[in-house]
Short mmCIF file of C-alpha atoms in Angstrom, two decimals:
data_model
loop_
_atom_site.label_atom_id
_atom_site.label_comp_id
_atom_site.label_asym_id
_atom_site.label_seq_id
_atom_site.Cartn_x
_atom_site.Cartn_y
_atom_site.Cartn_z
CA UNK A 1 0.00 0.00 0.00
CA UNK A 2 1.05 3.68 -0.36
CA UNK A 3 1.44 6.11 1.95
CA UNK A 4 -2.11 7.42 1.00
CA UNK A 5 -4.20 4.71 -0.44
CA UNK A 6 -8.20 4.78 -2.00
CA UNK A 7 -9.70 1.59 -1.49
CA UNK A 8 -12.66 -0.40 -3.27
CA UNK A 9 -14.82 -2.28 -1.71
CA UNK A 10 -12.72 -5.74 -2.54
CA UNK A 11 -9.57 -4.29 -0.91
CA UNK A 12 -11.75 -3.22 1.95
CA UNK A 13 -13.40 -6.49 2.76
CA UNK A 14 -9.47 -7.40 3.05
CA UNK A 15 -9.69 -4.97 5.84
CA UNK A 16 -12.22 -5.76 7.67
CA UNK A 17 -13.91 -8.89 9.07
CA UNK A 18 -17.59 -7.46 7.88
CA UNK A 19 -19.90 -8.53 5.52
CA UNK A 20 -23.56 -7.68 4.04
CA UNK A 21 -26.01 -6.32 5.86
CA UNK A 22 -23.22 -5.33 8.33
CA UNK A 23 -20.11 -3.56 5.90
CA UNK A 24 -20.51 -0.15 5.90
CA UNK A 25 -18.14 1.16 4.05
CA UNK A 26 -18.65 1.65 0.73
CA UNK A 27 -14.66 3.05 -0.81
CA UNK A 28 -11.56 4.57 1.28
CA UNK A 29 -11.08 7.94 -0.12
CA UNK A 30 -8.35 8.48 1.69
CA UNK A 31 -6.36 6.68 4.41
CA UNK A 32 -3.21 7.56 5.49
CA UNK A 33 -1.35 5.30 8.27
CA UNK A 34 -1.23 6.82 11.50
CA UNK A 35 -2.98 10.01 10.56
CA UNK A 36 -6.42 10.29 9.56
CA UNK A 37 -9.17 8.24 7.28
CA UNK A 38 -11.73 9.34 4.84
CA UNK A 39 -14.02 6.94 3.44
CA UNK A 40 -18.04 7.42 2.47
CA UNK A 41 -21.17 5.01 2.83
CA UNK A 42 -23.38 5.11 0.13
CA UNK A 43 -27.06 5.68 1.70
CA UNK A 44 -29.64 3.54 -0.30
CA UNK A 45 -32.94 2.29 0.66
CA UNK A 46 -32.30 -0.84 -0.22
CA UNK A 47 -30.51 -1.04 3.24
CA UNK A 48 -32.03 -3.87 5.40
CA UNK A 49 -33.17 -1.69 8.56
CA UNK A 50 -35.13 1.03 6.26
CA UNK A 51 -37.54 -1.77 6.49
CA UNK A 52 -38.49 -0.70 10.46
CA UNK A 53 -36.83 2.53 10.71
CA UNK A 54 -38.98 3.86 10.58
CA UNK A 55 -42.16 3.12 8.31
CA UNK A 56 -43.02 5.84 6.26
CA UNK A 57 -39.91 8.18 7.68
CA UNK A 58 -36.62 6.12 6.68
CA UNK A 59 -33.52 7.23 8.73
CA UNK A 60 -30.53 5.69 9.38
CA UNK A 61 -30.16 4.28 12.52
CA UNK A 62 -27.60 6.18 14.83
CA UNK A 63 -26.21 3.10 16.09
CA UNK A 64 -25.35 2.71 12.17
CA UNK A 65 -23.49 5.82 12.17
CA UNK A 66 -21.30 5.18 14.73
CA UNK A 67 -20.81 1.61 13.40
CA UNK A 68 -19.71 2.86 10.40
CA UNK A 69 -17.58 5.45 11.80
CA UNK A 70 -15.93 2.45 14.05
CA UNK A 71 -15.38 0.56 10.53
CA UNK A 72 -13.56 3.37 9.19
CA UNK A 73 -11.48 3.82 12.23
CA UNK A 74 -10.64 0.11 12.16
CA UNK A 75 -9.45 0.31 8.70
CA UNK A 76 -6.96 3.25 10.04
CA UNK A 77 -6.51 0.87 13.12
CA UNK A 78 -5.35 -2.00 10.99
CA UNK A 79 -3.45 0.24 8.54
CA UNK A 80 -1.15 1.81 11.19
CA UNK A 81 -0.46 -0.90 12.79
CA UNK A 82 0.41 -3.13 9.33
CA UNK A 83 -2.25 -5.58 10.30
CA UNK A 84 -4.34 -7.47 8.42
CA UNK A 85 -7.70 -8.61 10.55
CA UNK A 86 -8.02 -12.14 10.26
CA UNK A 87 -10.46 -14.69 12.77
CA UNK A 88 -6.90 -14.11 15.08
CA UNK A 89 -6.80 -10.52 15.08
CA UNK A 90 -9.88 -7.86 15.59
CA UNK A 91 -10.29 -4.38 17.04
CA UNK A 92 -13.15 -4.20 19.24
CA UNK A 93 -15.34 -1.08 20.74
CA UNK A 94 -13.67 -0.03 24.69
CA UNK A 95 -15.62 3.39 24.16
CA UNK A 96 -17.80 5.41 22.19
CA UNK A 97 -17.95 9.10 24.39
CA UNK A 98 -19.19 12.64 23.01
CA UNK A 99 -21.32 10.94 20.56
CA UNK A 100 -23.73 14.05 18.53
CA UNK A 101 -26.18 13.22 16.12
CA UNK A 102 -27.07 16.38 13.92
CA UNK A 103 -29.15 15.66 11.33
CA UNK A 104 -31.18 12.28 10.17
CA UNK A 105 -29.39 10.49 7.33
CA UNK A 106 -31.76 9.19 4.41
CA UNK A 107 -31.99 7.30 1.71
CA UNK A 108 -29.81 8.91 -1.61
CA UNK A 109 -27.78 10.21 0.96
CA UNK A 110 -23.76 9.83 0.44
CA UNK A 111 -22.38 9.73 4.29
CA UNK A 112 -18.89 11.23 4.50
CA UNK A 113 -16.81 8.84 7.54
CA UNK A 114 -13.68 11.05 8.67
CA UNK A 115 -11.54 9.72 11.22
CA UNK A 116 -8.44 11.09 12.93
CA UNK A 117 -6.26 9.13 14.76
CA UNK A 118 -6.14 11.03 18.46
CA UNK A 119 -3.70 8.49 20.36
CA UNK A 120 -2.46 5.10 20.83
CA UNK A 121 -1.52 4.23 24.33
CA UNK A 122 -1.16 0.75 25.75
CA UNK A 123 -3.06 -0.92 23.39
CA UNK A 124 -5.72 1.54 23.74
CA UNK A 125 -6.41 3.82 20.16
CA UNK A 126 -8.72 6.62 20.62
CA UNK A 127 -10.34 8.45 17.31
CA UNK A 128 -12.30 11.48 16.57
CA UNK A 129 -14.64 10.62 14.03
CA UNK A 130 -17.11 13.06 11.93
CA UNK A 131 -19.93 11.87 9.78
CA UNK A 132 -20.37 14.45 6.83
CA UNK A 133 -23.56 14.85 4.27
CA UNK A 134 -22.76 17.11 1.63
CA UNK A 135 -19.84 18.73 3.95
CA UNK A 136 -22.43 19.44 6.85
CA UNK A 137 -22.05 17.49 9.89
CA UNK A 138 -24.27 14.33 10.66
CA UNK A 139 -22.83 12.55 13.68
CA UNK A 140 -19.93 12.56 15.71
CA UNK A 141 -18.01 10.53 18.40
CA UNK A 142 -14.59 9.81 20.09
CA UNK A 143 -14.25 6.26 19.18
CA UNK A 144 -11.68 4.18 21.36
CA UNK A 145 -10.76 0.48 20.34
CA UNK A 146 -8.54 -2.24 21.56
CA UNK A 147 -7.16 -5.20 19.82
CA UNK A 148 -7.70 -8.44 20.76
CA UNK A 149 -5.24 -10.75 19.49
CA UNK A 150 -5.62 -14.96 20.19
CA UNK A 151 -2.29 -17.39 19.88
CA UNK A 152 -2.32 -19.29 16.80
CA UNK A 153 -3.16 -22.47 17.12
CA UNK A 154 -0.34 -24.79 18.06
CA UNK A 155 1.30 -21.75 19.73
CA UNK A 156 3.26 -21.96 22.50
CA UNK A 157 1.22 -20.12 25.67
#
């Protein structure tokens, strides 16, 4: 990878353990390694939970948001740290704080997932992430994550 690298959605799903209904990343803009991440969700309403939220109204869950936000961050995560996630290696959620929701998202919208990489201390990275539509602000959170990393098997431990 370069130092700045766009990614489709085949190099992405080499990034993160996700898969449909739950990949929410759509392309990598942007992602450079121990810096910052820009990556979008395309909004449709063919997305499974348009279905109940909510009838008549669709809006993307906030929960959603977030999630996507964490997916982008993880994809920065794995970058910086020259990981690739496999069923031995995952980030997982330690913290979601500050979280903001702004606006509703909607179908036809294109959500805009920028993440900055605040800190990584003992295992511990913390992100400030900003959900964009059409450059106005959406959602945001500071996102931490930890990884969680299992001995191969027929390790030593």
């Amino acid at each position: 990878m370069s130092e700045s690298d766009r990614l489709d959605i085949e190099a992405i799903m080499r990034q993160l353990p996700h898969r449909y209904p739950f990949l929410l990343v759509d392309r990598v803009l942007e992602c450079v390694a121990g810096q910052h991440c820009v990556a979008l969700k395309n909004v449709t309403i063919n997305e499974p939970f348009f279905q109940g939220h909510f009838t008549g109204r669709p809006v993307m869950p906030g929960v959603l948001i977030i999630e996507a936000l964490a997916q982008a961050a993880g994809i920065l995560a794995f970058k910086t740290a020259k990981v690739v996630p496999d069923i031995n290696t995952l980030f997982y959620f330690v913290a979601i704080d500050n979280a903001r929701f702004r606006k509703p998202v909607v179908p036809g919208d294109q959500l805009m997932l920028k993440v900055t990489l605040k800190r990584a201390f003992k295992g511990i990275w913390k992100f400030h992430c900003l959900g964009e539509v059409e450059g106005k602000e959406v959602a945001s959170a500071e996102i931490m994550v930890a990884p969680e990393t299992k001995p191969r098997s027929g390790a030593a431990g």
